[in-house]
Coordinates of N, CA and C in Angstrom, one line a residue:
Chain A
Q279 N 146.2 8.4 -206.3 CA 145.9 9.5 -205.4 C 147.3 10.6 -205.6
K280 N 147.6 11.4 -206.0 CA 149.2 12.1 -205.4 C 149.4 12.5 -204.1
E281 N 150.4 12.1 -203.9 CA 150.7 12.3 -202.5 C 151.5 13.9 -202.6
V282 N 151.5 14.6 -203.7 CA 150.8 16.1 -203.2 C 150.4 16.6 -204.1
E283 N 150.0 17.2 -204.3 CA 148.8 17.9 -205.8 C 148.4 19.1 -205.9
Q284 N 148.7 19.8 -206.8 CA 149.0 20.7 -207.2 C 148.5 21.7 -209.0
N285 N 148.1 22.2 -208.6 CA 147.3 23.2 -209.7 C 148.3 23.3 -210.7
S286 N 148.6 23.1 -211.9 CA 149.8 22.7 -212.8 C 149.4 24.9 -213.7
G287 N 148.1 26.0 -212.8 CA 147.9 27.3 -213.8 C 148.1 27.1 -215.1
P288 N 149.0 28.0 -215.7 CA 148.8 29.4 -215.0 C 148.2 29.9 -214.5
L289 N 148.9 30.3 -213.1 CA 147.7 31.4 -212.5 C 148.6 32.6 -212.8
S290 N 147.1 33.6 -213.0 CA 147.9 34.6 -213.7 C 146.7 36.1 -212.9
V291 N 148.0 36.5 -212.6 CA 148.0 38.3 -211.9 C 149.1 39.5 -212.4
P292 N 147.6 40.9 -211.8 CA 148.5 41.4 -212.1 C 150.1 42.4 -210.8
E293 N 150.3 42.6 -211.9 CA 151.9 42.8 -210.7 C 150.8 44.3 -209.6
G294 N 151.6 43.5 -208.1 CA 151.0 44.3 -207.0 C 149.6 43.9 -206.2
A295 N 149.5 42.7 -207.1 CA 148.6 41.4 -206.0 C 149.2 40.9 -205.9
I296 N 147.4 40.3 -205.0 CA 148.3 38.7 -203.9 C 147.9 37.6 -204.1
A297 N 149.3 36.7 -204.5 CA 148.6 35.8 -205.4 C 148.7 34.4 -204.4
S298 N 147.6 33.1 -204.9 CA 147.3 32.7 -203.6 C 148.1 31.2 -204.4
L299 N 148.9 30.6 -204.1 CA 149.0 28.9 -204.1 C 148.9 28.3 -203.1
N300 N 147.6 27.3 -203.8 CA 147.8 26.1 -202.7 C 148.1 24.7 -203.3
C301 N 148.5 23.1 -201.8 CA 149.0 22.1 -202.8 C 147.7 21.4 -201.1
T302 N 147.8 19.9 -201.3 CA 146.9 19.1 -200.6 C 147.9 17.8 -200.7
Y303 N 147.8 17.5 -199.6 CA 149.1 15.8 -199.6 C 148.1 15.3 -199.2
S304 N 148.9 14.1 -199.9 CA 147.7 12.8 -198.8 C 148.1 12.4 -197.8
D305 N 149.4 11.9 -197.4 CA 149.7 11.7 -195.8 C 149.5 12.2 -195.0
R306 N 148.8 11.6 -193.5 CA 149.1 12.8 -192.7 C 149.6 12.6 -191.7
G307 N 150.4 11.7 -191.6 CA 152.3 11.2 -191.4 C 153.2 12.3 -191.7
S308 N 152.3 13.0 -192.7 CA 153.7 14.4 -193.1 C 153.3 15.6 -192.4
Q309 N 154.9 15.9 -191.8 CA 155.2 16.7 -190.8 C 155.9 17.9 -191.1
S310 N 156.4 18.0 -192.1 CA 157.2 19.3 -192.6 C 156.6 19.4 -194.4
F311 N 157.2 21.1 -193.8 CA 156.4 21.7 -195.9 C 156.9 22.2 -196.3
F312 N 157.2 22.9 -197.3 CA 157.7 23.6 -198.0 C 157.6 24.4 -199.8
W313 N 158.0 25.0 -199.9 CA 157.9 25.8 -200.5 C 159.1 26.3 -202.1
Y314 N 159.5 25.5 -202.4 CA 160.5 25.8 -203.4 C 160.2 27.4 -204.9
R315 N 161.0 27.7 -205.4 CA 160.5 28.4 -206.8 C 161.5 27.6 -207.4
Q316 N 161.2 27.4 -209.1 CA 162.2 27.6 -210.0 C 161.3 28.1 -211.2
Y317 N 162.7 29.0 -211.6 CA 162.7 29.5 -212.2 C 162.6 28.7 -213.6
S318 N 161.9 29.3 -214.8 CA 162.6 29.0 -215.6 C 164.0 28.4 -216.5
G319 N 164.3 26.8 -216.6 CA 165.8 26.1 -216.8 C 166.3 27.1 -215.8
K320 N 166.1 26.8 -214.8 CA 166.8 26.6 -213.5 C 166.6 25.7 -212.5
S321 N 167.5 25.5 -211.2 CA 167.5 24.4 -210.2 C 166.4 25.9 -209.3
P322 N 165.4 24.4 -208.2 CA 164.7 24.7 -207.5 C 165.6 25.4 -206.3
E323 N 164.7 26.2 -205.3 CA 165.7 26.9 -204.7 C 164.5 27.3 -203.6
L324 N 165.0 26.6 -202.5 CA 164.1 27.7 -200.8 C 163.7 28.3 -200.6
I325 N 161.7 28.1 -200.2 CA 161.9 30.4 -200.2 C 161.1 30.0 -199.0
M326 N 160.7 29.0 -198.0 CA 159.6 29.2 -197.0 C 159.3 27.8 -196.8
F327 N 159.8 27.6 -195.0 CA 159.1 26.4 -194.6 C 158.4 26.5 -193.4
I328 N 157.3 25.3 -193.6 CA 156.6 25.6 -192.1 C 156.1 23.8 -191.5
Y329 N 156.5 23.4 -190.5 CA 155.6 23.5 -189.9 C 155.0 23.0 -188.7
S330 N 154.1 24.3 -188.4 CA 153.1 24.0 -186.6 C 152.0 24.6 -188.2
N331 N 150.9 24.7 -187.5 CA 149.8 25.2 -188.0 C 149.5 26.5 -187.8
G332 N 149.2 26.8 -189.1 CA 148.1 28.3 -188.9 C 149.7 29.2 -190.1
D333 N 149.4 30.1 -189.8 CA 150.3 31.0 -190.8 C 152.3 31.1 -190.5
K334 N 152.7 31.5 -191.3 CA 154.8 31.9 -190.5 C 154.5 32.7 -191.7
E335 N 155.0 33.8 -191.8 CA 155.7 34.8 -192.4 C 157.3 35.5 -192.6
D336 N 156.9 36.2 -193.5 CA 158.1 36.3 -194.3 C 158.9 36.8 -195.7
G337 N 158.7 38.2 -195.4 CA 158.4 39.1 -195.8 C 157.4 39.4 -196.2
R338 N 157.1 38.9 -198.1 CA 156.0 39.8 -198.6 C 155.4 38.3 -198.6
F339 N 155.7 36.9 -198.5 CA 155.7 35.5 -198.1 C 154.7 35.3 -197.3
T340 N 153.4 33.9 -197.1 CA 153.0 33.8 -195.8 C 153.2 32.8 -196.4
A341 N 153.6 31.4 -195.5 CA 152.6 29.8 -195.8 C 151.5 29.5 -194.7
Q342 N 151.1 29.4 -195.1 CA 149.1 28.8 -194.9 C 149.7 26.8 -194.0
L343 N 149.6 26.9 -193.2 CA 148.7 25.2 -192.7 C 148.4 25.2 -192.0
N344 N 147.3 23.5 -192.6 CA 145.9 22.8 -191.9 C 145.8 21.8 -192.1
K345 N 146.9 21.4 -191.3 CA 147.4 19.2 -190.9 C 145.6 19.2 -191.5
A346 N 144.7 19.2 -190.3 CA 143.1 18.9 -189.5 C 142.6 18.6 -191.1
S347 N 142.8 19.5 -192.6 CA 142.9 19.6 -193.7 C 143.5 18.8 -194.2
Q348 N 144.5 18.9 -194.6 CA 145.9 18.8 -195.2 C 146.1 19.0 -196.1
Y349 N 146.2 20.9 -196.2 CA 146.3 22.2 -197.2 C 147.2 22.9 -197.0
V350 N 147.9 23.5 -197.2 CA 148.9 23.9 -198.0 C 148.8 25.0 -198.8
S351 N 149.3 26.4 -198.3 CA 149.0 27.7 -199.9 C 150.1 28.9 -198.8
L352 N 150.6 29.0 -200.0 CA 151.6 29.9 -200.3 C 151.1 31.4 -200.7
L353 N 150.9 32.6 -199.4 CA 150.6 33.7 -200.6 C 151.6 34.5 -200.7
I354 N 151.4 35.1 -202.5 CA 152.5 36.4 -202.6 C 152.0 38.2 -202.1
R355 N 152.8 38.3 -201.1 CA 151.6 39.6 -201.5 C 152.8 40.6 -202.5
D356 N 151.9 41.2 -202.8 CA 152.6 43.1 -204.0 C 153.8 42.1 -205.1
S357 N 152.6 40.8 -205.6 CA 153.3 39.9 -206.3 C 154.1 41.4 -207.9
Q358 N 155.9 40.8 -207.9 CA 155.6 41.8 -209.2 C 156.6 40.6 -210.2
P359 N 156.9 41.0 -210.8 CA 157.1 40.2 -212.4 C 157.9 39.4 -211.6
S360 N 159.0 39.5 -211.1 CA 160.3 38.7 -210.7 C 159.6 37.4 -209.9
D361 N 158.4 37.7 -209.5 CA 158.3 36.3 -209.0 C 157.3 35.4 -210.2
S362 N 158.1 35.9 -211.0 CA 157.2 34.6 -212.1 C 157.8 33.3 -212.4
A363 N 156.9 31.9 -211.6 CA 157.9 31.3 -211.4 C 156.7 30.2 -211.7
T364 N 158.5 28.5 -211.3 CA 157.0 27.5 -210.7 C 157.0 27.4 -209.4
Y365 N 156.0 27.2 -208.8 CA 156.4 27.0 -206.9 C 156.5 25.7 -207.2
L366 N 157.2 24.7 -206.6 CA 156.9 23.3 -206.0 C 156.4 23.7 -204.3
C367 N 155.9 22.5 -203.7 CA 155.5 22.7 -202.2 C 155.9 20.8 -203.0
A368 N 156.2 20.9 -201.5 CA 156.9 19.9 -201.1 C 156.7 19.8 -199.4
V369 N 156.9 17.9 -199.4 CA 156.1 17.4 -197.3 C 157.2 16.2 -197.5
N370 N 157.2 16.3 -196.3 CA 158.5 15.7 -195.0 C 158.6 14.5 -194.5
K371 N 158.3 13.3 -194.4 CA 157.2 12.3 -193.4 C 157.7 12.2 -192.0
N372 N 159.1 12.6 -191.8 CA 159.5 12.0 -191.1 C 160.2 11.0 -190.6
T373 N 159.4 10.2 -191.3 CA 159.1 9.0 -190.7 C 159.3 8.0 -191.7
G374 N 160.3 7.0 -192.2 CA 159.6 6.7 -193.6 C 161.5 7.7 -194.2
R375 N 160.3 7.1 -195.5 CA 161.0 7.9 -196.1 C 161.7 9.0 -195.9
R376 N 163.1 9.7 -195.5 CA 163.5 10.2 -195.4 C 163.7 11.5 -196.0
A377 N 163.0 11.5 -197.8 CA 162.9 12.8 -198.0 C 161.7 13.8 -198.7
L378 N 162.6 14.5 -199.3 CA 161.7 15.4 -199.7 C 160.2 14.7 -201.3
T379 N 158.8 14.9 -200.8 CA 158.7 14.1 -202.3 C 157.5 15.9 -202.2
F380 N 158.4 15.9 -204.1 CA 157.1 17.4 -205.0 C 155.9 17.2 -205.2
G381 N 155.2 18.6 -205.3 CA 154.0 18.3 -206.4 C 154.7 18.5 -207.5
S382 N 153.5 18.5 -208.7 CA 153.8 19.0 -210.0 C 154.5 20.4 -210.7
G383 N 153.8 21.5 -209.4 CA 154.7 23.1 -209.5 C 152.9 23.5 -210.0
T384 N 153.3 25.1 -210.0 CA 152.0 25.9 -209.8 C 153.0 26.6 -210.9
R385 N 152.5 27.4 -212.5 CA 153.2 27.9 -212.5 C 153.1 29.3 -212.1
L386 N 153.0 30.1 -212.0 CA 152.7 31.8 -211.9 C 153.2 32.7 -212.6
Q387 N 151.8 33.4 -213.7 CA 152.6 34.5 -214.1 C 152.5 36.0 -213.6
V388 N 152.5 36.7 -213.3 CA 152.5 38.5 -212.9 C 153.0 39.3 -213.9
Q389 N 151.9 39.7 -214.5 CA 151.7 40.6 -215.5 C 152.3 42.2 -215.3
P390 N 152.8 42.3 -215.7 CA 153.2 44.5 -215.4 C 152.4 45.2 -215.4
Chain B
G245 N 183.7 23.2 -203.3 CA 183.3 24.5 -204.4 C 182.2 25.3 -203.4
A246 N 181.9 26.5 -204.0 CA 180.5 27.5 -204.4 C 179.3 27.0 -203.3
G247 N 178.8 26.0 -204.2 CA 177.4 24.5 -204.4 C 177.5 23.7 -205.4
V248 N 176.5 23.2 -205.5 CA 176.4 22.0 -205.5 C 177.1 21.8 -208.0
S249 N 178.0 21.1 -207.6 CA 178.7 21.0 -208.9 C 177.5 19.7 -209.4
Q250 N 177.7 18.9 -210.4 CA 176.9 18.4 -211.2 C 177.6 17.9 -213.0
S251 N 178.0 17.0 -213.4 CA 178.6 16.9 -214.7 C 178.3 15.5 -215.5
P252 N 178.5 15.6 -216.9 CA 177.9 16.5 -217.7 C 177.4 17.2 -217.1
R253 N 176.8 18.5 -218.3 CA 175.5 19.0 -217.2 C 174.6 18.5 -218.9
Y254 N 174.6 18.2 -220.2 CA 174.4 17.3 -222.0 C 174.3 16.2 -221.5
K255 N 174.3 15.4 -221.7 CA 174.9 13.9 -222.3 C 172.9 13.6 -223.4
V256 N 174.2 13.1 -223.9 CA 173.3 12.6 -225.6 C 173.6 11.3 -225.6
T257 N 173.5 10.1 -225.4 CA 173.3 8.9 -225.3 C 172.1 7.9 -226.4
K258 N 172.6 6.9 -226.6 CA 172.0 5.7 -227.6 C 171.5 5.1 -226.2
R259 N 170.8 4.4 -227.2 CA 169.8 3.1 -226.5 C 170.5 2.0 -226.5
G260 N 170.7 1.9 -224.9 CA 171.2 0.4 -225.5 C 172.6 0.8 -224.2
Q261 N 173.5 2.4 -224.1 CA 174.3 2.2 -223.3 C 174.5 2.9 -221.8
D262 N 175.9 2.3 -221.5 CA 175.1 3.0 -220.4 C 175.9 4.7 -219.2
V263 N 175.0 4.8 -218.8 CA 176.4 6.1 -218.4 C 176.5 6.3 -217.1
A264 N 176.6 7.9 -216.3 CA 178.0 7.8 -215.8 C 177.1 9.1 -215.4
L265 N 175.7 9.7 -214.0 CA 176.3 11.3 -213.9 C 176.9 11.5 -212.0
R266 N 177.3 13.3 -212.7 CA 178.7 12.7 -211.7 C 178.2 14.3 -210.7
C267 N 178.1 14.1 -209.2 CA 177.6 15.2 -208.7 C 178.6 15.5 -207.4
D268 N 179.3 16.6 -206.9 CA 179.6 16.6 -206.2 C 179.0 18.0 -205.3
P269 N 178.2 17.5 -203.4 CA 178.2 18.2 -203.3 C 178.8 19.8 -202.2
I270 N 178.0 20.7 -201.3 CA 178.2 21.9 -201.5 C 179.8 21.1 -200.4
S271 N 180.3 21.1 -199.0 CA 181.4 21.4 -199.1 C 181.2 20.9 -197.4
G272 N 181.2 19.5 -196.9 CA 180.6 19.7 -195.8 C 179.6 19.3 -195.9
H273 N 178.7 19.5 -196.4 CA 177.0 18.5 -196.3 C 176.7 17.4 -197.1
V274 N 176.7 17.3 -195.9 CA 176.2 15.5 -194.9 C 174.3 14.9 -195.9
S275 N 174.2 15.2 -196.4 CA 173.0 14.3 -197.3 C 173.7 15.2 -198.9
L276 N 173.4 13.3 -199.6 CA 173.6 14.0 -200.9 C 171.6 13.6 -201.1
Y277 N 171.1 14.2 -202.5 CA 169.9 13.5 -202.4 C 170.4 13.1 -204.3
W278 N 169.9 12.7 -204.4 CA 169.3 12.2 -206.7 C 167.7 12.2 -206.3
Y279 N 167.2 13.2 -207.3 CA 166.1 13.0 -208.1 C 166.2 13.2 -209.4
R280 N 165.3 13.5 -210.1 CA 164.5 12.9 -212.0 C 163.9 14.1 -211.5
Q281 N 164.2 14.8 -213.0 CA 162.8 15.9 -213.2 C 162.6 15.8 -214.6
A282 N 161.2 15.5 -214.8 CA 161.1 16.4 -216.3 C 160.1 17.0 -216.8
L283 N 160.1 17.2 -217.8 CA 159.4 19.0 -217.9 C 158.7 18.3 -217.1
G284 N 157.5 19.6 -217.0 CA 156.1 20.1 -216.7 C 156.4 19.1 -215.0
Q285 N 156.9 18.3 -214.5 CA 156.8 17.9 -212.8 C 157.7 18.7 -212.1
G286 N 157.0 18.3 -211.2 CA 158.6 18.5 -209.8 C 159.8 17.4 -210.0
P287 N 160.9 17.8 -209.4 CA 161.9 16.2 -209.3 C 161.2 15.0 -208.4
E288 N 161.2 13.8 -209.1 CA 160.7 12.9 -208.6 C 162.4 12.6 -208.3
F289 N 162.1 11.6 -206.4 CA 162.6 11.5 -205.3 C 163.6 9.7 -205.9
L290 N 164.8 9.9 -206.4 CA 165.1 8.2 -206.6 C 166.6 7.9 -205.4
T291 N 167.2 8.5 -204.5 CA 167.7 7.9 -203.6 C 168.5 8.9 -202.5
Y292 N 168.3 8.6 -201.5 CA 169.6 9.7 -201.4 C 170.3 9.0 -200.2
F293 N 171.7 9.9 -199.4 CA 172.8 9.4 -198.5 C 172.9 10.2 -197.7
N294 N 173.1 9.6 -196.7 CA 173.8 10.6 -195.1 C 175.4 9.6 -195.1
Y295 N 176.2 10.3 -195.5 CA 177.6 11.0 -195.9 C 178.0 9.4 -196.7
E296 N 178.2 8.2 -196.7 CA 178.9 7.6 -197.7 C 176.9 6.5 -197.3
A297 N 176.5 6.6 -197.0 CA 175.5 5.7 -196.4 C 174.5 5.4 -197.2
Q298 N 173.7 4.4 -197.9 CA 173.0 4.7 -199.0 C 171.2 4.0 -198.0
Q299 N 171.0 5.2 -198.1 CA 170.2 5.3 -196.7 C 168.5 4.6 -197.8
D300 N 167.9 4.9 -198.7 CA 167.1 5.0 -198.9 C 167.1 4.5 -200.8
K301 N 166.7 3.6 -200.4 CA 167.5 3.2 -203.0 C 165.2 3.4 -203.3
S302 N 164.1 3.3 -202.3 CA 162.7 3.2 -203.0 C 162.5 3.9 -204.3
G303 N 163.5 5.7 -204.1 CA 162.4 5.8 -205.8 C 163.2 5.5 -207.0
L304 N 164.4 4.5 -207.1 CA 165.0 4.1 -207.7 C 163.7 2.7 -209.1
P305 N 163.8 3.5 -209.9 CA 163.4 2.8 -211.3 C 162.9 1.2 -211.2
N306 N 163.9 1.0 -212.1 CA 164.6 -0.8 -212.2 C 166.1 -1.0 -211.4
D307 N 166.4 -1.8 -212.2 CA 168.5 -3.1 -210.8 C 168.7 -1.7 -212.2
R308 N 168.3 -1.4 -213.7 CA 169.8 -0.7 -213.7 C 170.2 0.7 -213.9
F309 N 169.1 1.0 -212.6 CA 169.5 2.5 -212.0 C 170.6 2.0 -210.2
S310 N 171.2 2.5 -210.0 CA 172.9 2.8 -209.0 C 173.1 3.7 -208.9
A311 N 173.5 4.4 -207.7 CA 174.5 4.9 -206.9 C 175.0 4.7 -206.1
E312 N 176.3 5.6 -205.6 CA 177.1 5.5 -204.7 C 177.6 6.9 -204.1
R313 N 178.2 6.4 -203.5 CA 179.2 7.6 -202.7 C 179.8 7.3 -202.0
P314 N 181.3 6.9 -202.2 CA 181.8 5.5 -201.6 C 182.8 6.9 -200.4
E315 N 183.1 7.8 -200.6 CA 183.5 9.0 -199.5 C 182.9 9.7 -198.8
G316 N 180.9 9.5 -199.2 CA 181.0 10.4 -198.0 C 181.4 11.2 -198.7
S317 N 181.1 11.7 -199.8 CA 181.3 13.6 -200.3 C 180.5 13.6 -202.2
I318 N 181.9 12.9 -203.6 CA 181.3 12.9 -204.7 C 180.9 11.7 -204.9
S319 N 179.8 12.2 -205.2 CA 178.2 11.2 -205.9 C 178.2 9.9 -207.2
T320 N 177.7 9.0 -207.3 CA 177.5 9.1 -208.9 C 176.7 8.5 -208.7
L321 N 175.7 8.5 -210.2 CA 174.0 8.0 -210.3 C 175.2 6.7 -211.7
T322 N 174.6 5.6 -211.8 CA 174.8 5.0 -213.0 C 173.8 4.9 -213.7
I323 N 173.4 4.3 -214.9 CA 172.4 3.6 -215.5 C 172.8 3.1 -216.6
Q324 N 172.5 2.0 -216.2 CA 173.0 0.8 -217.0 C 171.7 0.5 -218.3
R325 N 172.9 0.6 -219.4 CA 171.3 -0.2 -221.4 C 170.0 0.9 -221.5
T326 N 170.4 2.3 -220.7 CA 170.0 2.8 -221.6 C 168.6 2.9 -222.3
E327 N 167.8 3.7 -221.8 CA 166.0 3.2 -222.4 C 166.3 5.2 -222.6
Q328 N 164.5 4.8 -223.3 CA 164.9 6.2 -224.4 C 163.7 7.0 -222.6
R329 N 162.8 6.0 -222.5 CA 162.4 6.3 -221.3 C 163.0 7.3 -220.1
D330 N 164.4 6.4 -220.4 CA 165.8 7.2 -219.4 C 165.6 8.6 -219.4
S331 N 165.0 9.3 -219.9 CA 166.1 10.5 -220.7 C 164.7 12.1 -219.8
A332 N 165.6 12.4 -218.9 CA 165.1 13.3 -218.3 C 166.5 14.5 -217.9
M333 N 166.1 15.7 -217.0 CA 167.1 16.0 -216.6 C 167.1 15.6 -214.9
Y334 N 168.1 15.3 -214.9 CA 168.9 14.1 -213.2 C 169.8 15.3 -212.3
R335 N 168.8 15.6 -211.1 CA 169.0 16.8 -210.0 C 169.7 16.3 -208.9
C336 N 170.9 16.7 -208.6 CA 171.6 16.3 -207.8 C 170.9 17.3 -206.2
A337 N 171.0 17.5 -205.1 CA 171.2 18.2 -204.3 C 171.3 17.5 -202.9
S338 N 172.3 18.7 -202.6 CA 172.7 18.4 -200.8 C 172.3 19.0 -199.9
S339 N 172.4 18.8 -198.3 CA 171.6 18.9 -197.3 C 172.9 18.8 -196.5
P340 N 172.9 19.9 -195.1 CA 174.4 20.2 -194.4 C 173.4 19.5 -192.7
T341 N 172.6 19.0 -192.9 CA 172.4 18.2 -192.0 C 172.2 16.5 -192.5
G342 N 171.9 15.3 -191.3 CA 171.5 14.7 -191.4 C 169.2 14.2 -191.7
G343 N 169.4 12.6 -191.9 CA 168.1 12.2 -191.8 C 167.2 13.6 -192.4
G344 N 167.5 13.7 -193.5 CA 166.9 14.8 -194.5 C 165.2 15.2 -194.1
N345 N 165.2 15.4 -192.8 CA 164.0 16.5 -192.5 C 164.1 18.5 -192.2
T346 N 165.1 18.4 -192.4 CA 164.7 19.4 -192.8 C 164.8 20.4 -194.1
G347 N 164.6 19.8 -194.9 CA 164.2 20.3 -195.9 C 165.0 21.6 -197.0
E348 N 165.6 22.0 -195.9 CA 166.9 22.9 -197.2 C 168.0 22.2 -198.2
L349 N 167.3 21.7 -199.3 CA 167.9 21.5 -200.1 C 168.0 21.8 -201.2
F350 N 169.9 22.0 -201.7 CA 171.0 22.9 -202.4 C 171.1 21.8 -203.9
F351 N 170.0 22.1 -205.1 CA 170.1 21.3 -206.1 C 170.9 22.1 -206.9
G352 N 171.7 20.9 -207.3 CA 172.3 21.7 -209.0 C 171.8 21.9 -209.9
E353 N 173.0 22.5 -210.4 CA 171.7 22.4 -212.1 C 171.3 21.3 -212.7
G354 N 171.5 20.0 -212.3 CA 171.5 18.7 -213.4 C 171.7 18.6 -214.4
S355 N 172.1 17.4 -214.7 CA 172.4 16.9 -215.8 C 171.0 16.2 -216.5
R356 N 171.1 16.8 -218.2 CA 170.1 16.5 -219.1 C 170.7 16.2 -219.5
L357 N 170.2 14.6 -219.5 CA 170.0 13.1 -220.6 C 168.9 12.7 -221.8
T358 N 169.5 13.1 -222.6 CA 168.6 12.4 -223.5 C 169.3 11.0 -224.6
V359 N 168.0 10.0 -224.3 CA 168.7 8.9 -224.5 C 167.6 8.5 -226.1
L360 N 168.8 8.4 -227.7 CA 167.8 8.7 -229.0 C 167.5 7.3 -229.3

């Protein structure tokens, strides 16, 4: 079982719709959760992080965390073609390995 | 510099040769990470440093891979006796805080290694 699992996609949504990206993780010791965006041919960039159960909103982005279900998601409201990218979920355990473990990413396509 | 700088951006080498990949982190950043990313995959952790100390090298695939950061700034990832399976994008990232648990990693543009 991979430590961080994501559906590879592509996830295709029309412009203006809500895109929902999901991620599960295997280690219950995971403490911090991150979403990175990676445009084709570019390096990953952090867009959101969440530490506590519940929702965290930042502009058009909402991260949701459910530690009991070992599940984290990212919602993108009013999706734009410029949101088309690969979204990487990453987790950190805060103990032991103090470096992020990334999922393989979900490719999002926003259709104009 | 303004961002994380990696060199060379592209490296083509023959199997069996040694390669050295360089990373110059954002000035003042405490932590430095090396990741490897295959096409269509997420970054895979290799090793990380706090200042000059290598805190975790558990992701290095085998003893042909090594890394150093002797003065707590620039880091070099060295791959000895390269093999075709080493072909990948090697990404360096830095973070302003130690411990590696903030998650805000600033990635460089990567060094694409091709082993023929």
